[in-house]
Amino acid sequence: MTETTDRPARGRAWSKPAQLVLGLAGAALIGVTGLFLAAVFLHVAPANSLSRQYRDEIDGVVYPEFEQNWKLFAPNPLQQNVSVDAQVRTVAPGGATTAREWTGLTARDIAAIRGNPAPSHVDQNLLRRAWDFYDGSHNPQDETPVGSRGKLAEQYLKRIALQRIGREADGERVLEIRFRVTTATVPAPSWSGETAPPAPKVRELPWWPVADEDYRGLLG
Amino acid sequence: MNEVSLPAARPDGDGPLDGVEPAAGVEPSGGAVPPPRVPRQAGAGPDAAAPRGPGATELLGRAVDAFTGRVLGRHQAAVVRIGFGLVWLAHLLREWPNRRVLYGDRSPWSMELAERLLGDDGAFTVLTWFGGRFWFELVYHLAVLAALGVLLGWRTRASTVLFLVTVLSLQNRDVFLGDGGDNVVHLMAVYLVFTRCAEVWSLDARRARSGRGGRAGAVLWAVLGAVLAVCQFGGFSGTNLSWTGRTFPHLGWAPLFWGLWAVAGLWWVLGRLRPDGEPRAVLDALATMVHNCAMLVIAVEVVLIYATAGWYKVQGSRWQDGTALYYPLHLDYFTPWPGLSALVGSALLPVFLISYGTVMVQVAFPFTLLNRRVKNVLLAVMMLEHAGIAVVLGLPVFSLAMIAADAVFLPTGALLRLAAWASRLAARASRIRTGRIRRRPAP
């Protein structure tokens, strides 16, 4: 690390043991490098006969630290604006409940991004990707979780909203929360001659109960 | 020392540039062949010096010599190091006000949720070792220092290891937070550990030139060893520091950390006892081989990024009909300047040209590596496109990370010119500062 290193090998006559060590190490390094690159290549390539054959080995190398996702704008760029809104129901000390106004969580993100040369991950990624996570782990018909991660996604989404809305509204404690997600397709450019996209689709999630422990660590 | 046989400075230069090592190593007297697949060492003298038509055995011999004895792409490695140090440092400082929400005790991705996912996938993070704010703040600020150490090239092997540990720890705390930029930083944080990326343009290189050893290295080594031992045997690190892994290839993180630590110690001891002995030379050759493999991995990684991005785009209907660029310009999350985005996406021809051009460049890039000139042109185009993305789509960290990764393919000549220019600029700045006292510098 400290010295320049062009010299030693050049012109140096290695002893037999040194040759052996260097030879073996060189062969091992080249082998490992080749196998690693092959695994990464097969991971990003479309599923194929070779990658199916060695799926466990490839996954073992690539996950969890060498995962790659370079398909952000491929095969097609994202063409939808997804807006997440949340609504809470609060309970008065007497027991009467009130459904509060919808809060535009995505709208707040967008407001923070506008005119900002370096948007924060808090505004640009947190809610956006949490919704992707929820969407990917739930059945859109009846909102039932698919797989073991669905419940984690629900908890994550709920806590993001609760952090932004707070524990109370007008002095009343938050009792329940629900989400409304509007997906609007970006209309094609005027010169494309395509018909206007369908009206935005609205997806409503059921009411979820809110407990004190949902707020753990959220508010300072 | 082995260095005596080579000139200490370029005779025709402007004098020793700070942090710029003379291109001595680049011009081996034997006229070595350009290294395969790794960026060519420009700045070298005329290639005509190379003998014509060497035999296959000789070629193989030279390849072996280059692989074991030459730190290939040392300037590129340094630029990649500086680039990623800078990118991650900028990210950490920018997010400093939000750090607790993103990675810390106020994260909506609570420690409980994180632990359930980590129990599943086994990703590396030290943040789950202790709850609470103090540990998190310690790790976050250590991450800032590690990024600074990598940027400056201070005790670089140690800094890159710390960089690896902190980058992985923060990112794996909440994997649903990152974007492509985080992904590139994550990968490069691992690869950089294996490179000799501080041979030029680093504090380490400057110290080596001045001949002052400094005690800091030995102290740092002892401290890091003690910290590692505490983490290993303290009973709080869970499976993060295990020796073996659950799945193929059955390797934990402990072998890497302890291995690096042991080698660093051996390196130092041999340097003290027998600096010119063969064991030290063998270690040196091994480190060079590891570096050369890591540089290959970095280069292939960048190629894969562009190749996959391009090859998958070819299949997309929006890239085929030439309107793809239009859509990201109308996504709320990626339009910090809606007026600018609307302007860029306002007309058929530019949208078409940029959409098609992007796909062509990305698909073509791997093959242009065979031709130096075309490669450089494409590299410039891609860097410009990423600079555009930084502003228009509001993704500066992602774009800077991609530019830093691209830098692995920059020609050495251009890097040296850039360094010379930067050093002249610095010299002028310091002259202006001292100029108030002494108007005319002595000739």
PDB file of N, CA, C and O in Angstrom, chain A residues 1-8 15 44 46 60 65 67-68 73 75-76 79 81 109 114-115 118 120-121 123-125 129 156 159 163 194 217 220, chain B residues 6 21 25 69 71 74 94-95 98 106-108 124 157 174 177-178 182-183 186 196 199 208 248 278 284 301 312 316 318-319 330 332-333 335-336:
ATOM      1  N   MET A   1       0.824  -1.195   0.000  1.00  0.00           N
ATOM      2  CA  MET A   1       0.000   0.000   0.000  1.00  0.00           C
ATOM      3  C   MET A   1       0.862   1.250   0.000  1.00  0.00           C
ATOM      4  O   MET A   1       0.465   2.288  -0.467  1.00  0.00           O
ATOM      5  N   THR A   2       2.057   1.122   0.530  1.00  0.00           N
ATOM      6  CA  THR A   2       2.841   2.336   0.662  1.00  0.00           C
ATOM      7  C   THR A   2       3.780   2.553  -0.500  1.00  0.00           C
ATOM      8  O   THR A   2       4.018   3.675  -0.891  1.00  0.00           O
ATOM      9  N   GLU A   3       4.314   1.487  -1.034  1.00  0.00           N
ATOM     10  CA  GLU A   3       5.304   1.681  -2.073  1.00  0.00           C
ATOM     11  C   GLU A   3       4.746   1.404  -3.450  1.00  0.00           C
ATOM     12  O   GLU A   3       3.766   0.716  -3.617  1.00  0.00           O
ATOM     13  N   THR A   4       5.420   1.956  -4.428  1.00  0.00           N
ATOM     14  CA  THR A   4       5.057   1.615  -5.788  1.00  0.00           C
ATOM     15  C   THR A   4       5.593   0.223  -6.054  1.00  0.00           C
ATOM     16  O   THR A   4       6.563  -0.216  -5.461  1.00  0.00           O
ATOM     17  N   THR A   5       4.939  -0.447  -6.962  1.00  0.00           N
ATOM     18  CA  THR A   5       5.156  -1.884  -6.980  1.00  0.00           C
ATOM     19  C   THR A   5       5.426  -2.439  -8.357  1.00  0.00           C
ATOM     20  O   THR A   5       5.201  -3.601  -8.601  1.00  0.00           O
ATOM     21  N   ASP A   6       5.905  -1.617  -9.238  1.00  0.00           N
ATOM     22  CA  ASP A   6       6.185  -2.162 -10.552  1.00  0.00           C
ATOM     23  C   ASP A   6       7.385  -3.083 -10.548  1.00  0.00           C
ATOM     24  O   ASP A   6       7.500  -3.967 -11.351  1.00  0.00           O
ATOM     25  N   ARG A   7       8.257  -2.808  -9.635  1.00  0.00           N
ATOM     26  CA  ARG A   7       9.596  -3.351  -9.779  1.00  0.00           C
ATOM     27  C   ARG A   7       9.827  -4.803  -9.382  1.00  0.00           C
ATOM     28  O   ARG A   7      10.440  -5.520 -10.136  1.00  0.00           O
ATOM     29  N   PRO A   8       9.314  -5.223  -8.232  1.00  0.00           N
ATOM     30  CA  PRO A   8       9.851  -6.477  -7.693  1.00  0.00           C
ATOM     31  C   PRO A   8       9.842  -7.641  -8.675  1.00  0.00           C
ATOM     32  O   PRO A   8      10.841  -8.334  -8.799  1.00  0.00           O
ATOM     33  N   SER A  15      12.604 -17.815  -6.422  1.00  0.00           N
ATOM     34  CA  SER A  15      13.000 -19.156  -6.003  1.00  0.00           C
ATOM     35  C   SER A  15      11.862 -20.127  -6.301  1.00  0.00           C
ATOM     36  O   SER A  15      10.741 -19.721  -6.569  1.00  0.00           O
ATOM     37  N   VAL A  44     -27.563 -11.058 -14.080  1.00  0.00           N
ATOM     38  CA  VAL A  44     -28.213  -9.962 -14.807  1.00  0.00           C
ATOM     39  C   VAL A  44     -28.785 -10.401 -16.147  1.00  0.00           C
ATOM     40  O   VAL A  44     -29.649  -9.727 -16.703  1.00  0.00           O
ATOM     41  N   PRO A  46     -31.008 -12.615 -18.846  1.00  0.00           N
ATOM     42  CA  PRO A  46     -32.339 -13.219 -18.729  1.00  0.00           C
ATOM     43  C   PRO A  46     -32.207 -14.671 -18.245  1.00  0.00           C
ATOM     44  O   PRO A  46     -31.165 -15.291 -18.459  1.00  0.00           O
ATOM     45  N   GLY A  60     -26.270 -17.757  -4.299  1.00  0.00           N
ATOM     46  CA  GLY A  60     -25.392 -17.748  -3.132  1.00  0.00           C
ATOM     47  C   GLY A  60     -24.286 -16.722  -3.259  1.00  0.00           C
ATOM     48  O   GLY A  60     -23.904 -16.081  -2.281  1.00  0.00           O
ATOM     49  N   GLU A  65     -25.048  -9.356  -0.989  1.00  0.00           N
ATOM     50  CA  GLU A  65     -24.267  -8.131  -1.149  1.00  0.00           C
ATOM     51  C   GLU A  65     -23.991  -7.728  -2.589  1.00  0.00           C
ATOM     52  O   GLU A  65     -23.575  -6.615  -2.849  1.00  0.00           O
ATOM     53  N   GLU A  67     -26.150  -7.937  -5.245  1.00  0.00           N
ATOM     54  CA  GLU A  67     -27.368  -7.823  -6.022  1.00  0.00           C
ATOM     55  C   GLU A  67     -27.250  -6.651  -7.000  1.00  0.00           C
ATOM     56  O   GLU A  67     -26.639  -5.638  -6.690  1.00  0.00           O
ATOM     57  N   GLN A  68     -27.791  -6.802  -8.171  1.00  0.00           N
ATOM     58  CA  GLN A  68     -27.705  -5.744  -9.162  1.00  0.00           C
ATOM     59  C   GLN A  68     -29.065  -5.534  -9.798  1.00  0.00           C
ATOM     60  O   GLN A  68     -29.710  -6.474 -10.213  1.00  0.00           O
ATOM     61  N   PHE A  73     -34.866   1.832 -16.206  1.00  0.00           N
ATOM     62  CA  PHE A  73     -35.609   2.383 -17.331  1.00  0.00           C
ATOM     63  C   PHE A  73     -35.778   1.344 -18.429  1.00  0.00           C
ATOM     64  O   PHE A  73     -35.897   1.681 -19.592  1.00  0.00           O
ATOM     65  N   PRO A  75     -37.351  -2.870 -19.418  1.00  0.00           N
ATOM     66  CA  PRO A  75     -37.403  -2.618 -20.865  1.00  0.00           C
ATOM     67  C   PRO A  75     -38.105  -1.309 -21.219  1.00  0.00           C
ATOM     68  O   PRO A  75     -37.809  -0.740 -22.255  1.00  0.00           O
ATOM     69  N   ASN A  76     -39.023  -0.852 -20.387  1.00  0.00           N
ATOM     70  CA  ASN A  76     -39.632   0.444 -20.644  1.00  0.00           C
ATOM     71  C   ASN A  76     -39.435   1.338 -19.438  1.00  0.00           C
ATOM     72  O   ASN A  76     -39.393   0.849 -18.308  1.00  0.00           O
ATOM     73  N   GLN A  79     -43.897   4.647 -16.457  1.00  0.00           N
ATOM     74  CA  GLN A  79     -44.799   5.583 -17.133  1.00  0.00           C
ATOM     75  C   GLN A  79     -45.980   5.962 -16.260  1.00  0.00           C
ATOM     76  O   GLN A  79     -47.028   6.378 -16.745  1.00  0.00           O
ATOM     77  N   ASN A  81     -47.387   7.834 -12.580  1.00  0.00           N
ATOM     78  CA  ASN A  81     -47.223   8.598 -11.350  1.00  0.00           C
ATOM     79  C   ASN A  81     -48.125   7.997 -10.285  1.00  0.00           C
ATOM     80  O   ASN A  81     -49.342   7.922 -10.462  1.00  0.00           O
ATOM     81  N   ASP A 109     -43.934  14.900  -0.634  1.00  0.00           N
ATOM     82  CA  ASP A 109     -42.619  14.535  -1.207  1.00  0.00           C
ATOM     83  C   ASP A 109     -42.303  15.413  -2.411  1.00  0.00           C
ATOM     84  O   ASP A 109     -41.210  15.965  -2.526  1.00  0.00           O
ATOM     85  N   ARG A 114     -39.406  19.633  -5.578  1.00  0.00           N
ATOM     86  CA  ARG A 114     -39.458  20.765  -6.518  1.00  0.00           C
ATOM     87  C   ARG A 114     -38.413  21.821  -6.174  1.00  0.00           C
ATOM     88  O   ARG A 114     -38.337  22.288  -5.041  1.00  0.00           O
ATOM     89  N   GLY A 115     -37.615  22.168  -7.184  1.00  0.00           N
ATOM     90  CA  GLY A 115     -36.630  23.218  -7.003  1.00  0.00           C
ATOM     91  C   GLY A 115     -35.463  22.835  -6.136  1.00  0.00           C
ATOM     92  O   GLY A 115     -34.685  23.680  -5.728  1.00  0.00           O
ATOM     93  N   ALA A 118     -30.630  18.754  -4.965  1.00  0.00           N
ATOM     94  CA  ALA A 118     -30.196  17.469  -4.398  1.00  0.00           C
ATOM     95  C   ALA A 118     -31.278  16.931  -3.472  1.00  0.00           C
ATOM     96  O   ALA A 118     -31.173  17.027  -2.256  1.00  0.00           O
ATOM     97  N   SER A 120     -33.495  14.727  -1.069  1.00  0.00           N
ATOM     98  CA  SER A 120     -33.114  13.733  -0.066  1.00  0.00           C
ATOM     99  C   SER A 120     -33.775  12.393  -0.355  1.00  0.00           C
ATOM    100  O   SER A 120     -34.849  12.328  -0.948  1.00  0.00           O
ATOM    101  N   HIS A 121     -33.115  11.330   0.087  1.00  0.00           N
ATOM    102  CA  HIS A 121     -33.726  10.001  -0.005  1.00  0.00           C
ATOM    103  C   HIS A 121     -35.047   9.960   0.772  1.00  0.00           C
ATOM    104  O   HIS A 121     -35.936   9.194   0.450  1.00  0.00           O
ATOM    105  N   ASP A 123     -37.343  12.141   0.805  1.00  0.00           N
ATOM    106  CA  ASP A 123     -38.440  12.611  -0.048  1.00  0.00           C
ATOM    107  C   ASP A 123     -38.554  11.808  -1.338  1.00  0.00           C
ATOM    108  O   ASP A 123     -39.639  11.599  -1.842  1.00  0.00           O
ATOM    109  N   GLN A 124     -37.411  11.381  -1.869  1.00  0.00           N
ATOM    110  CA  GLN A 124     -37.430  10.776  -3.202  1.00  0.00           C
ATOM    111  C   GLN A 124     -37.609   9.257  -3.166  1.00  0.00           C
ATOM    112  O   GLN A 124     -38.172   8.680  -4.097  1.00  0.00           O
ATOM    113  N   ASN A 125     -37.128   8.606  -2.123  1.00  0.00           N
ATOM    114  CA  ASN A 125     -37.102   7.139  -2.138  1.00  0.00           C
ATOM    115  C   ASN A 125     -37.953   6.459  -1.066  1.00  0.00           C
ATOM    116  O   ASN A 125     -38.473   5.378  -1.292  1.00  0.00           O
ATOM    117  N   ARG A 129     -40.464   3.821  -2.579  1.00  0.00           N
ATOM    118  CA  ARG A 129     -40.031   2.430  -2.616  1.00  0.00           C
ATOM    119  C   ARG A 129     -40.783   1.567  -1.614  1.00  0.00           C
ATOM    120  O   ARG A 129     -40.939   0.363  -1.816  1.00  0.00           O
ATOM    121  N   TYR A 156     -44.186  -1.174   7.570  1.00  0.00           N
ATOM    122  CA  TYR A 156     -43.295  -0.122   7.066  1.00  0.00           C
ATOM    123  C   TYR A 156     -44.115   1.054   6.531  1.00  0.00           C
ATOM    124  O   TYR A 156     -43.908   2.209   6.906  1.00  0.00           O
ATOM    125  N   ARG A 159     -45.892   2.933   9.308  1.00  0.00           N
ATOM    126  CA  ARG A 159     -45.007   3.758  10.142  1.00  0.00           C
ATOM    127  C   ARG A 159     -44.509   5.009   9.396  1.00  0.00           C
ATOM    128  O   ARG A 159     -44.324   6.068  10.004  1.00  0.00           O
ATOM    129  N   GLN A 163     -45.329   8.603  11.017  1.00  0.00           N
ATOM    130  CA  GLN A 163     -44.258   9.544  11.342  1.00  0.00           C
ATOM    131  C   GLN A 163     -44.582  10.930  10.795  1.00  0.00           C
ATOM    132  O   GLN A 163     -44.283  11.940  11.409  1.00  0.00           O
ATOM    133  N   GLU A 194     -51.164   8.800 -30.028  1.00  0.00           N
ATOM    134  CA  GLU A 194     -51.837   7.773 -29.241  1.00  0.00           C
ATOM    135  C   GLU A 194     -53.051   8.372 -28.546  1.00  0.00           C
ATOM    136  O   GLU A 194     -53.093   9.560 -28.253  1.00  0.00           O
ATOM    137  N   GLY A 217     -40.076   4.927  18.500  1.00  0.00           N
ATOM    138  CA  GLY A 217     -38.906   5.549  17.891  1.00  0.00           C
ATOM    139  C   GLY A 217     -39.202   6.585  16.818  1.00  0.00           C
ATOM    140  O   GLY A 217     -38.304   7.264  16.365  1.00  0.00           O
ATOM    141  N   GLY A 220     -39.497  12.292  17.846  1.00  0.00           N
ATOM    142  CA  GLY A 220     -38.429  12.609  18.786  1.00  0.00           C
ATOM    143  C   GLY A 220     -38.886  13.257  20.069  1.00  0.00           C
ATOM    144  O   GLY A 220     -39.958  13.737  20.222  1.00  0.00           O
TER     145      GLY A 220
ATOM    146  N   LEU B   6      15.031   3.569 -10.995  1.00  0.00           N
ATOM    147  CA  LEU B   6      14.162   4.410 -11.810  1.00  0.00           C
ATOM    148  C   LEU B   6      14.320   5.866 -11.438  1.00  0.00           C
ATOM    149  O   LEU B   6      14.618   6.200 -10.301  1.00  0.00           O
ATOM    150  N   GLU B  21       2.316  10.972  -9.377  1.00  0.00           N
ATOM    151  CA  GLU B  21       3.556  10.230  -9.496  1.00  0.00           C
ATOM    152  C   GLU B  21       4.019  10.312 -10.927  1.00  0.00           C
ATOM    153  O   GLU B  21       3.232  10.205 -11.852  1.00  0.00           O
ATOM    154  N   GLY B  25       6.596   4.182 -13.816  1.00  0.00           N
ATOM    155  CA  GLY B  25       6.199   2.785 -13.895  1.00  0.00           C
ATOM    156  C   GLY B  25       5.443   2.464 -15.153  1.00  0.00           C
ATOM    157  O   GLY B  25       5.279   1.316 -15.513  1.00  0.00           O
ATOM    158  N   GLY B  69       3.481  -8.271 -11.639  1.00  0.00           N
ATOM    159  CA  GLY B  69       4.422  -7.221 -11.286  1.00  0.00           C
ATOM    160  C   GLY B  69       3.973  -5.799 -11.537  1.00  0.00           C
ATOM    161  O   GLY B  69       4.642  -4.870 -11.107  1.00  0.00           O
ATOM    162  N   VAL B  71       1.022  -2.818 -11.295  1.00  0.00           N
ATOM    163  CA  VAL B  71      -0.277  -2.366 -10.806  1.00  0.00           C
ATOM    164  C   VAL B  71      -0.988  -1.710 -11.971  1.00  0.00           C
ATOM    165  O   VAL B  71      -0.753  -0.562 -12.303  1.00  0.00           O
ATOM    166  N   ARG B  74      -3.321   2.163 -12.335  1.00  0.00           N
ATOM    167  CA  ARG B  74      -3.222   2.761 -11.004  1.00  0.00           C
ATOM    168  C   ARG B  74      -3.892   4.129 -10.940  1.00  0.00           C
ATOM    169  O   ARG B  74      -4.488   4.477  -9.928  1.00  0.00           O
ATOM    170  N   ARG B  94     -25.069  15.422   2.928  1.00  0.00           N
ATOM    171  CA  ARG B  94     -26.359  15.937   2.498  1.00  0.00           C
ATOM    172  C   ARG B  94     -27.489  15.381   3.374  1.00  0.00           C
ATOM    173  O   ARG B  94     -28.435  16.064   3.722  1.00  0.00           O
ATOM    174  N   GLU B  95     -27.373  14.087   3.720  1.00  0.00           N
ATOM    175  CA  GLU B  95     -28.433  13.453   4.503  1.00  0.00           C
ATOM    176  C   GLU B  95     -28.223  13.605   6.009  1.00  0.00           C
ATOM    177  O   GLU B  95     -28.979  13.036   6.799  1.00  0.00           O
ATOM    178  N   ASN B  98     -31.131  14.243   8.039  1.00  0.00           N
ATOM    179  CA  ASN B  98     -32.155  13.187   7.988  1.00  0.00           C
ATOM    180  C   ASN B  98     -31.630  11.829   8.422  1.00  0.00           C
ATOM    181  O   ASN B  98     -32.310  10.824   8.259  1.00  0.00           O
ATOM    182  N   ARG B 106     -34.812   6.626  14.384  1.00  0.00           N
ATOM    183  CA  ARG B 106     -36.149   7.117  14.039  1.00  0.00           C
ATOM    184  C   ARG B 106     -36.664   6.523  12.743  1.00  0.00           C
ATOM    185  O   ARG B 106     -37.648   7.007  12.170  1.00  0.00           O
ATOM    186  N   SER B 107     -36.001   5.527  12.245  1.00  0.00           N
ATOM    187  CA  SER B 107     -36.397   4.974  10.952  1.00  0.00           C
ATOM    188  C   SER B 107     -37.746   4.271  11.029  1.00  0.00           C
ATOM    189  O   SER B 107     -37.998   3.496  11.941  1.00  0.00           O
ATOM    190  N   PRO B 108     -38.623   4.538  10.053  1.00  0.00           N
ATOM    191  CA  PRO B 108     -39.884   3.777   9.983  1.00  0.00           C
ATOM    192  C   PRO B 108     -39.619   2.285   9.774  1.00  0.00           C
ATOM    193  O   PRO B 108     -40.451   1.457  10.123  1.00  0.00           O
ATOM    194  N   PHE B 124     -24.947  -7.965   5.629  1.00  0.00           N
ATOM    195  CA  PHE B 124     -24.024  -7.499   6.664  1.00  0.00           C
ATOM    196  C   PHE B 124     -24.399  -6.106   7.158  1.00  0.00           C
ATOM    197  O   PHE B 124     -24.536  -5.172   6.360  1.00  0.00           O
ATOM    198  N   ARG B 157      -5.737   1.111   2.810  1.00  0.00           N
ATOM    199  CA  ARG B 157      -6.336  -0.218   2.959  1.00  0.00           C
ATOM    200  C   ARG B 157      -7.280  -0.226   4.162  1.00  0.00           C
ATOM    201  O   ARG B 157      -8.399  -0.734   4.079  1.00  0.00           O
ATOM    202  N   ASP B 174     -31.647  -0.497   5.899  1.00  0.00           N
ATOM    203  CA  ASP B 174     -32.935  -0.406   5.211  1.00  0.00           C
ATOM    204  C   ASP B 174     -32.683  -0.519   3.714  1.00  0.00           C
ATOM    205  O   ASP B 174     -32.335   0.451   3.062  1.00  0.00           O
ATOM    206  N   LEU B 177     -34.427   1.686   0.581  1.00  0.00           N
ATOM    207  CA  LEU B 177     -34.197   3.122   0.611  1.00  0.00           C
ATOM    208  C   LEU B 177     -33.364   3.585  -0.574  1.00  0.00           C
ATOM    209  O   LEU B 177     -33.439   4.732  -0.991  1.00  0.00           O
ATOM    210  N   GLY B 178     -32.581   2.668  -1.102  1.00  0.00           N
ATOM    211  CA  GLY B 178     -31.578   3.077  -2.074  1.00  0.00           C
ATOM    212  C   GLY B 178     -32.112   3.127  -3.497  1.00  0.00           C
ATOM    213  O   GLY B 178     -33.225   2.682  -3.794  1.00  0.00           O
ATOM    214  N   ASP B 182     -26.938   4.061  -4.941  1.00  0.00           N
ATOM    215  CA  ASP B 182     -26.549   3.310  -3.743  1.00  0.00           C
ATOM    216  C   ASP B 182     -26.023   1.937  -4.108  1.00  0.00           C
ATOM    217  O   ASP B 182     -25.070   1.436  -3.513  1.00  0.00           O
ATOM    218  N   ASN B 183     -26.670   1.328  -5.101  1.00  0.00           N
ATOM    219  CA  ASN B 183     -26.264  -0.004  -5.538  1.00  0.00           C
ATOM    220  C   ASN B 183     -24.821   0.003  -6.053  1.00  0.00           C
ATOM    221  O   ASN B 183     -24.010  -0.858  -5.702  1.00  0.00           O
ATOM    222  N   HIS B 186     -22.403   0.483  -3.180  1.00  0.00           N
ATOM    223  CA  HIS B 186     -22.360  -0.767  -2.424  1.00  0.00           C
ATOM    224  C   HIS B 186     -21.351  -1.746  -3.038  1.00  0.00           C
ATOM    225  O   HIS B 186     -20.481  -2.288  -2.360  1.00  0.00           O
ATOM    226  N   ARG B 196      -5.121  -1.627  -5.188  1.00  0.00           N
ATOM    227  CA  ARG B 196      -4.081  -0.730  -4.668  1.00  0.00           C
ATOM    228  C   ARG B 196      -4.391   0.642  -5.243  1.00  0.00           C
ATOM    229  O   ARG B 196      -3.769   1.098  -6.186  1.00  0.00           O
ATOM    230  N   GLU B 199      -1.873   4.332  -4.987  1.00  0.00           N
ATOM    231  CA  GLU B 199      -0.509   4.443  -5.493  1.00  0.00           C
ATOM    232  C   GLU B 199      -0.210   5.845  -5.996  1.00  0.00           C
ATOM    233  O   GLU B 199       0.947   6.263  -6.030  1.00  0.00           O
ATOM    234  N   ALA B 208       4.862   8.059   1.102  1.00  0.00           N
ATOM    235  CA  ALA B 208       5.865   7.119   0.589  1.00  0.00           C
ATOM    236  C   ALA B 208       6.973   7.865  -0.141  1.00  0.00           C
ATOM    237  O   ALA B 208       8.146   7.522  -0.013  1.00  0.00           O
ATOM    238  N   PHE B 248     -23.901 -21.501  -0.310  1.00  0.00           N
ATOM    239  CA  PHE B 248     -22.762 -21.381  -1.203  1.00  0.00           C
ATOM    240  C   PHE B 248     -22.407 -19.904  -1.336  1.00  0.00           C
ATOM    241  O   PHE B 248     -23.298 -19.096  -1.439  1.00  0.00           O
ATOM    242  N   GLU B 278      12.818 -11.935  -0.308  1.00  0.00           N
ATOM    243  CA  GLU B 278      11.845 -12.507  -1.231  1.00  0.00           C
ATOM    244  C   GLU B 278      10.419 -12.593  -0.653  1.00  0.00           C
ATOM    245  O   GLU B 278       9.457 -12.337  -1.372  1.00  0.00           O
ATOM    246  N   ASP B 284       4.133  -8.642  -2.135  1.00  0.00           N
ATOM    247  CA  ASP B 284       3.899  -7.523  -3.027  1.00  0.00           C
ATOM    248  C   ASP B 284       3.276  -7.991  -4.343  1.00  0.00           C
ATOM    249  O   ASP B 284       2.299  -7.411  -4.830  1.00  0.00           O
ATOM    250  N   GLU B 301     -17.845  -4.972 -14.270  1.00  0.00           N
ATOM    251  CA  GLU B 301     -19.072  -4.520 -13.619  1.00  0.00           C
ATOM    252  C   GLU B 301     -19.673  -3.325 -14.369  1.00  0.00           C
ATOM    253  O   GLU B 301     -20.877  -3.276 -14.638  1.00  0.00           O
ATOM    254  N   TYR B 312     -31.704  -4.683 -22.342  1.00  0.00           N
ATOM    255  CA  TYR B 312     -33.108  -4.778 -21.955  1.00  0.00           C
ATOM    256  C   TYR B 312     -33.932  -3.664 -22.589  1.00  0.00           C
ATOM    257  O   TYR B 312     -35.109  -3.847 -22.900  1.00  0.00           O
ATOM    258  N   GLY B 316     -37.827  -2.847 -25.246  1.00  0.00           N
ATOM    259  CA  GLY B 316     -38.952  -2.046 -24.767  1.00  0.00           C
ATOM    260  C   GLY B 316     -39.640  -1.273 -25.873  1.00  0.00           C
ATOM    261  O   GLY B 316     -38.986  -0.649 -26.709  1.00  0.00           O
ATOM    262  N   ARG B 318     -41.310   1.471 -25.788  1.00  0.00           N
ATOM    263  CA  ARG B 318     -41.120   2.923 -25.761  1.00  0.00           C
ATOM    264  C   ARG B 318     -39.743   3.332 -26.286  1.00  0.00           C
ATOM    265  O   ARG B 318     -39.591   4.412 -26.836  1.00  0.00           O
ATOM    266  N   TRP B 319     -38.752   2.471 -26.076  1.00  0.00           N
ATOM    267  CA  TRP B 319     -37.434   2.757 -26.650  1.00  0.00           C
ATOM    268  C   TRP B 319     -37.488   2.530 -28.153  1.00  0.00           C
ATOM    269  O   TRP B 319     -36.842   3.230 -28.918  1.00  0.00           O
ATOM    270  N   HIS B 330     -41.684  13.256 -17.088  1.00  0.00           N
ATOM    271  CA  HIS B 330     -43.004  13.605 -16.575  1.00  0.00           C
ATOM    272  C   HIS B 330     -43.371  12.796 -15.343  1.00  0.00           C
ATOM    273  O   HIS B 330     -44.549  12.647 -15.010  1.00  0.00           O
ATOM    274  N   ASP B 332     -43.383  12.683 -11.427  1.00  0.00           N
ATOM    275  CA  ASP B 332     -43.334  13.697 -10.368  1.00  0.00           C
ATOM    276  C   ASP B 332     -42.092  13.571  -9.497  1.00  0.00           C
ATOM    277  O   ASP B 332     -41.506  14.565  -9.081  1.00  0.00           O
ATOM    278  N   TYR B 333     -41.697  12.313  -9.217  1.00  0.00           N
ATOM    279  CA  TYR B 333     -40.577  12.105  -8.301  1.00  0.00           C
ATOM    280  C   TYR B 333     -39.237  12.491  -8.924  1.00  0.00           C
ATOM    281  O   TYR B 333     -38.242  12.596  -8.237  1.00  0.00           O
ATOM    282  N   THR B 335     -38.792  15.150 -11.274  1.00  0.00           N
ATOM    283  CA  THR B 335     -38.839  16.436 -11.975  1.00  0.00           C
ATOM    284  C   THR B 335     -38.694  17.588 -10.979  1.00  0.00           C
ATOM    285  O   THR B 335     -39.664  18.280 -10.683  1.00  0.00           O
ATOM    286  N   PRO B 336     -37.462  17.794 -10.499  1.00  0.00           N
ATOM    287  CA  PRO B 336     -37.279  18.934  -9.594  1.00  0.00           C
ATOM    288  C   PRO B 336     -37.491  20.262 -10.320  1.00  0.00           C
ATOM    289  O   PRO B 336     -37.834  21.254  -9.693  1.00  0.00           O
TER     290      PRO B 336
END
